[in-house]
Amino acid sequence: MRKKIIPYLLVSPYIVHFIIFVAFPVGFSIYLTFNNWNIISPMEFTGLNNYKRLFQDAVFWKSIFNTLIFLAIHIPLQIIVALFLAELLNQKINFRGFFRAAFFLPVIVSGVVVTILWQQLYGFDTGLINRLLVKIGFEKIGWLTNPNWAMPSIAVMATWKNVGLYIVLFLVGLQTVPPQYYEAAELEGATHMQKFLKITLPMINPTIFMVVVLSTVGGFSLFIEPYVMTGGGPLNSTISAVLYIYKQGFFYYHMGYAATLGLFFAMLILTVVMIQKKFVEKDK
Amino acid sequence: MKKTFLYIFLTAGAVIFLYPFIWMISASLASENEIGGLIFLPSDFTFNSYVQMFNKIPIGKAFVNSMIVSSCVTFGVLVFGSMVGYALSRLEFKGRDLIFYIIIFTMTLPFQITLIPQYILIVRFGWVDSYAGLIVPYLMNALAIIMFRQYFKSIPQDLIDAARIDGCGELRIIFGILWPNSIPVLVTVGIITFMTSWNEVLWPLIVIRNENLMTMPQLVTLFAVGGRAESQLGVKLAAATILALPIVTAYLFFQKYFIQSMASSGMKE
């Protein structure tokens, strides 16, 4: 008898925690979407009003659009840079450990540090990047003040911060390619480019998909970068979905509406990730 | 010739990743009116920005808060993670598969859905402005459980059987027998958990309003956006430098473990 309950005792803290902090919140969040509530006064049942509001909320759709813009720049840039640097690191070189550690440094540092730092680098008059541009004869660019540039600027910064992790993942992937393949290709007289396109790329396809999924989920969580750098501006051009949910919930205390946005956005993320996973399975 | 190009690209890469940090440290040590023109090293070093920052915000207190929160979270994740991981990998019981699927499910569940209701829970529990509000929701981690489960599967059954014959209970087996034989997974889970907790900002911003209970990244964030830095660049950069210091110092010593841990956690997803 004692033997039988031991496993349940061991998993019970997890089950209790799951019920309180996952299962209940998910259920409660669905219930909240049908109500208006500012936490203090009593809840007010409003039916589907929150959903109607969501579909007409231009700022929310803007925030989704911004997130997609972010992903459209961030993911390809990340894969190209990571693959390129991983390929370099995979050659016979000295100081590999140093280079790898250097590329990885931004990954471990808090996003707050990176954001404060890049805010200065992107500064209009005194920012390092604009000063360099002026020096080589270009015009200054309003990296964070021009609505067309602000989101791409954040995407480039996010790539700088995360790419080290993907370099390491690609490096692991590259090392699984059997060297005989390259040797055989060399005997046939294949060029560098041919070897890369015909052998490397197909072999590390699973890693590429993993990177796509990881950075998609990461991109959908975008919050601290626009919060610190731009506050979502200029003209809402950098407001991200999480930042908008945060504002609705913790600035205006629209708990019901914020929960509706959260639920809808979570479903969107799950759908996108599921579609991506389908692609991976089909590929296999 | 080919090698030269290789090193040129790699060095350019290293400069792009390291130079901004060097600039940040230099700028935090430069006088305020020199930062706007600073390229590499300031003409004159001053700790003025740091002194001002220490006078304006309780950064030392925030460091202690962050240490307490991240240590408790890491300890909980290691203890509970190995208990559940052990039960799932080494014990037979009804509902085991169900629990495993629940864990996989929580891993794919986007946090955006639980953010608002979790905050309401914290309010109801009276945990706003408390360590409990920052620690308790993070005591369990699905990825950690999966990693422990995976690792414990590889430990020989003989070791566990021998301990049972000696009369060890299950907890003794987990913490006395398995833990000493699972250093790699303990290090990996420990580093990822500590770092994630240390760098977390969104949740503290929601749960903590009292400045004396704020974590380091939260305090620095509010300092940077709240206008109290009075648009002094040096003071902001000093705050960012101090915030980066603990993790970067740990990274310098355990660099290999950091990279391996992060890479293996990425692989698992």
Short mmCIF file of C-alpha atoms in Angstrom, two decimals, chain A residues 2-4 6-11 13-15 17-18 20-22 24-26 28-30 32 37 39 81 84-85 87-89 91-95 97-114 116-121 125-128 131-132 135 159-161 163-165 167-169 172-173 192 207 210 214 217 220-224 227-229 242 245-246 249-250 253-256 258-259 262-263 265-267 269-270 277, chain B residues 2-3 5-7 9-11 13-14 16-21 23-24 35-39 80 83-84 86-88 91-95 99 102-103 105-106 108-125 127 135-142 145 164 169-171 174 195 198-199 201-202 205-206 209 217-218 220-222 224-225 233 236-237 239-241 243-244 247-248 251 255-256 258-260 262-269:
data_model
loop_
_atom_site.label_atom_id
_atom_site.label_comp_id
_atom_site.label_asym_id
_atom_site.label_seq_id
_atom_site.Cartn_x
_atom_site.Cartn_y
_atom_site.Cartn_z
CA ARG A 2 2.70 2.44 1.00
CA LYS A 3 4.56 1.67 -2.20
CA LYS A 4 1.52 2.58 -4.24
CA ILE A 6 4.77 7.09 -3.06
CA PRO A 7 4.74 8.09 -6.77
CA TYR A 8 1.67 10.22 -6.18
CA LEU A 9 3.31 11.93 -3.21
CA LEU A 10 6.31 12.74 -5.40
CA VAL A 11 4.27 14.28 -8.19
CA PRO A 13 3.50 19.27 -5.57
CA TYR A 14 3.56 19.51 -9.34
CA ILE A 15 -0.13 18.63 -9.67
CA HIS A 17 1.00 23.84 -8.67
CA PHE A 18 -0.39 22.95 -12.11
CA ILE A 20 -3.41 26.60 -9.17
CA PHE A 21 -1.06 28.31 -11.61
CA VAL A 22 -1.97 26.79 -15.00
CA PHE A 24 -7.28 27.47 -13.04
CA PRO A 25 -5.81 30.55 -14.79
CA VAL A 26 -6.61 29.12 -18.24
CA PHE A 28 -10.57 31.74 -15.40
CA SER A 29 -9.09 33.59 -18.34
CA ILE A 30 -11.80 32.19 -20.64
CA LEU A 32 -12.93 36.71 -17.84
CA TRP A 37 -13.64 43.94 -14.55
CA ILE A 39 -10.40 44.07 -10.04
CA VAL A 81 24.03 35.55 -39.73
CA PHE A 84 27.44 32.23 -41.69
CA LEU A 85 29.27 32.61 -38.38
CA GLU A 87 30.14 27.90 -40.78
CA LEU A 88 33.23 30.05 -40.07
CA LEU A 89 33.58 28.61 -36.56
CA GLN A 91 36.56 25.52 -39.98
CA LYS A 92 39.94 24.57 -38.59
CA ILE A 93 40.77 27.78 -36.74
CA ASN A 94 42.56 29.00 -33.65
CA PHE A 95 40.77 30.81 -30.81
CA GLY A 97 36.55 29.16 -27.92
CA PHE A 98 37.16 32.90 -27.73
CA PHE A 99 35.06 33.73 -30.79
CA ARG A 100 32.23 31.49 -29.67
CA ALA A 101 32.24 33.06 -26.20
CA ALA A 102 32.27 36.57 -27.72
CA PHE A 103 29.31 35.87 -30.02
CA PHE A 104 27.44 34.35 -27.08
CA LEU A 105 27.93 37.22 -24.63
CA PRO A 106 24.77 39.19 -25.53
CA VAL A 107 22.68 36.03 -25.06
CA ILE A 108 23.35 35.82 -21.34
CA VAL A 109 22.98 39.54 -20.59
CA SER A 110 19.57 40.85 -19.54
CA GLY A 111 17.42 42.28 -22.33
CA VAL A 112 17.19 45.47 -20.26
CA VAL A 113 20.95 46.03 -20.53
CA VAL A 114 20.95 45.43 -24.27
CA ILE A 116 19.42 50.63 -22.73
CA LEU A 117 22.72 50.22 -24.55
CA TRP A 118 21.22 50.16 -28.05
CA GLN A 119 18.97 53.08 -27.26
CA GLN A 120 22.17 55.10 -26.99
CA LEU A 121 23.76 53.53 -30.09
CA ASP A 125 22.39 63.24 -32.68
CA THR A 126 24.82 61.57 -30.30
CA GLY A 127 24.28 57.91 -31.19
CA LEU A 128 27.38 56.05 -32.25
CA ARG A 131 28.02 59.57 -35.89
CA LEU A 132 29.71 56.85 -37.96
CA LYS A 135 31.65 60.44 -40.82
CA THR A 159 19.10 39.60 -33.67
CA TRP A 160 22.34 40.93 -32.21
CA LYS A 161 21.18 39.79 -28.78
CA VAL A 163 22.12 35.17 -32.60
CA GLY A 164 24.85 33.68 -30.39
CA LEU A 165 22.52 30.96 -29.20
CA ILE A 167 25.28 30.03 -33.81
CA VAL A 168 25.89 27.37 -31.16
CA LEU A 169 22.83 25.37 -32.25
CA VAL A 172 26.07 21.39 -33.23
CA GLY A 173 24.04 20.73 -36.40
CA HIS A 192 32.41 25.70 -51.74
CA THR A 207 18.16 22.78 -37.04
CA MET A 210 14.08 24.50 -34.79
CA LEU A 214 12.27 29.13 -31.32
CA VAL A 217 7.91 32.05 -30.06
CA PHE A 220 5.77 36.80 -30.16
CA SER A 221 6.94 37.55 -26.59
CA LEU A 222 8.51 40.88 -27.60
CA PHE A 223 7.94 43.28 -24.72
CA ILE A 224 10.87 44.82 -22.90
CA TYR A 227 8.73 49.15 -23.51
CA VAL A 228 12.12 50.68 -22.74
CA MET A 229 13.17 52.06 -26.12
CA VAL A 242 2.43 41.72 -25.26
CA ILE A 245 -1.90 43.49 -23.35
CA TYR A 246 0.27 44.82 -20.54
CA GLY A 249 -4.25 45.14 -18.05
CA PHE A 250 -1.94 47.15 -15.85
CA TYR A 253 -7.04 47.80 -15.47
CA HIS A 254 -9.28 46.42 -18.23
CA MET A 255 -8.80 42.86 -16.95
CA GLY A 256 -11.57 41.30 -19.03
CA ALA A 258 -6.70 42.18 -21.53
CA ALA A 259 -7.60 38.52 -20.91
CA GLY A 262 -4.17 37.32 -24.26
CA LEU A 263 -6.38 34.37 -25.14
CA PHE A 265 -3.03 36.08 -29.15
CA ALA A 266 -2.10 32.76 -27.50
CA MET A 267 -4.36 30.93 -29.97
CA ILE A 269 0.78 31.72 -31.54
CA LEU A 270 -0.31 28.10 -31.17
CA LYS A 277 5.60 21.94 -36.97
CA LYS B 2 41.54 31.79 -47.37
CA LYS B 3 42.46 31.64 -43.69
CA PHE B 5 39.57 36.11 -44.85
CA LEU B 6 38.24 33.71 -42.26
CA TYR B 7 39.96 35.57 -39.45
CA PHE B 9 35.26 37.97 -40.75
CA LEU B 10 35.53 36.35 -37.32
CA THR B 11 37.32 39.34 -35.85
CA GLY B 13 32.07 39.58 -35.77
CA ALA B 14 33.79 39.63 -32.39
CA ILE B 16 30.42 43.82 -33.42
CA PHE B 17 29.43 41.71 -30.43
CA LEU B 18 31.96 42.99 -27.89
CA TYR B 19 32.52 46.63 -28.79
CA PRO B 20 29.07 47.91 -27.70
CA PHE B 21 29.73 46.50 -24.22
CA TRP B 23 31.56 51.41 -25.19
CA MET B 24 28.92 51.06 -22.49
CA ILE B 35 29.52 60.67 -23.91
CA GLY B 36 27.96 62.26 -27.00
CA GLY B 37 31.33 62.21 -28.77
CA LEU B 38 32.83 59.13 -27.17
CA ILE B 39 34.28 56.51 -29.50
CA PHE B 80 10.66 19.47 -7.40
CA MET B 83 11.15 14.47 -7.69
CA VAL B 84 8.72 14.52 -10.59
CA TYR B 86 12.27 10.52 -10.92
CA ALA B 87 8.64 9.40 -10.53
CA LEU B 88 8.07 9.69 -14.28
CA LEU B 91 8.31 4.41 -10.96
CA GLU B 92 5.23 2.70 -12.36
CA PHE B 93 1.86 4.18 -11.47
CA LYS B 94 -1.55 4.85 -12.92
CA GLY B 95 -1.84 8.23 -14.64
CA ILE B 99 0.96 13.64 -16.13
CA ILE B 102 0.16 17.59 -19.05
CA ILE B 103 3.80 18.62 -18.68
CA PHE B 105 1.10 20.68 -22.77
CA THR B 106 2.26 23.34 -20.30
CA THR B 108 3.62 24.64 -25.43
CA LEU B 109 1.11 26.89 -23.65
CA PRO B 110 1.94 30.55 -24.40
CA PHE B 111 2.36 32.61 -21.23
CA GLN B 112 0.17 35.39 -22.69
CA ILE B 113 -2.91 33.36 -21.77
CA THR B 114 -2.12 32.99 -18.05
CA LEU B 115 -0.59 36.43 -17.47
CA ILE B 116 -3.77 38.27 -16.42
CA PRO B 117 -5.41 35.49 -14.33
CA GLN B 118 -2.11 34.73 -12.57
CA TYR B 119 -1.86 38.36 -11.55
CA ILE B 120 -5.42 38.22 -10.18
CA LEU B 121 -4.45 35.09 -8.17
CA ILE B 122 -1.48 36.93 -6.70
CA VAL B 123 -3.75 39.81 -5.72
CA ARG B 124 -6.21 37.38 -4.06
CA PHE B 125 -3.42 35.58 -2.20
CA TRP B 127 1.14 38.37 -2.57
CA ILE B 135 8.90 32.89 -6.39
CA VAL B 136 5.91 30.55 -6.02
CA PRO B 137 4.57 30.72 -9.62
CA TYR B 138 8.04 29.74 -10.89
CA LEU B 139 8.76 26.83 -8.53
CA MET B 140 7.80 24.26 -11.15
CA ASN B 141 9.29 24.12 -14.59
CA ALA B 142 8.16 21.71 -17.29
CA ILE B 145 11.16 18.00 -15.30
CA ARG B 164 16.64 0.04 -1.79
CA GLY B 169 13.50 5.70 1.02
CA GLU B 170 12.63 7.31 -2.32
CA LEU B 171 13.76 10.78 -1.22
CA ILE B 174 16.73 10.92 -5.34
CA MET B 195 19.59 33.03 -15.53
CA TRP B 198 17.54 36.75 -12.93
CA ASN B 199 16.71 38.33 -16.29
CA VAL B 201 11.30 41.67 -16.09
CA LEU B 202 7.67 41.46 -17.13
CA LEU B 205 6.87 44.80 -13.24
CA ILE B 206 3.37 43.43 -12.70
CA ARG B 209 5.25 48.14 -6.84
CA PRO B 217 16.31 44.37 -13.94
CA GLN B 218 12.95 45.78 -12.88
CA VAL B 220 16.86 49.49 -13.75
CA THR B 221 14.02 49.34 -16.30
CA LEU B 222 11.83 51.72 -14.32
CA ALA B 224 15.53 54.11 -17.45
CA VAL B 225 11.97 54.76 -18.59
CA LEU B 233 22.99 59.03 -20.39
CA LYS B 236 21.47 55.07 -17.27
CA LEU B 237 24.51 53.32 -18.67
CA ALA B 239 22.76 51.25 -14.09
CA ALA B 240 22.89 48.94 -17.12
CA THR B 241 26.54 48.09 -16.42
CA LEU B 243 22.89 45.09 -13.92
CA ALA B 244 25.07 43.16 -16.39
CA ILE B 247 25.82 37.45 -14.82
CA VAL B 248 28.82 38.49 -16.93
CA TYR B 251 29.85 33.82 -17.42
CA GLN B 255 31.45 30.18 -19.89
CA LYS B 256 31.53 26.61 -21.22
CA PHE B 258 26.55 28.52 -19.89
CA ILE B 259 26.88 27.80 -23.61
CA GLN B 260 26.28 24.06 -23.26
CA MET B 262 21.58 27.11 -23.17
CA ALA B 263 22.23 25.05 -26.29
CA SER B 264 20.79 21.88 -24.76
CA SER B 265 17.69 23.72 -23.53
CA GLY B 266 17.17 25.08 -27.04
CA MET B 267 17.52 21.58 -28.49
CA LYS B 268 14.82 20.16 -26.24
CA GLU B 269 12.05 22.44 -27.48
#
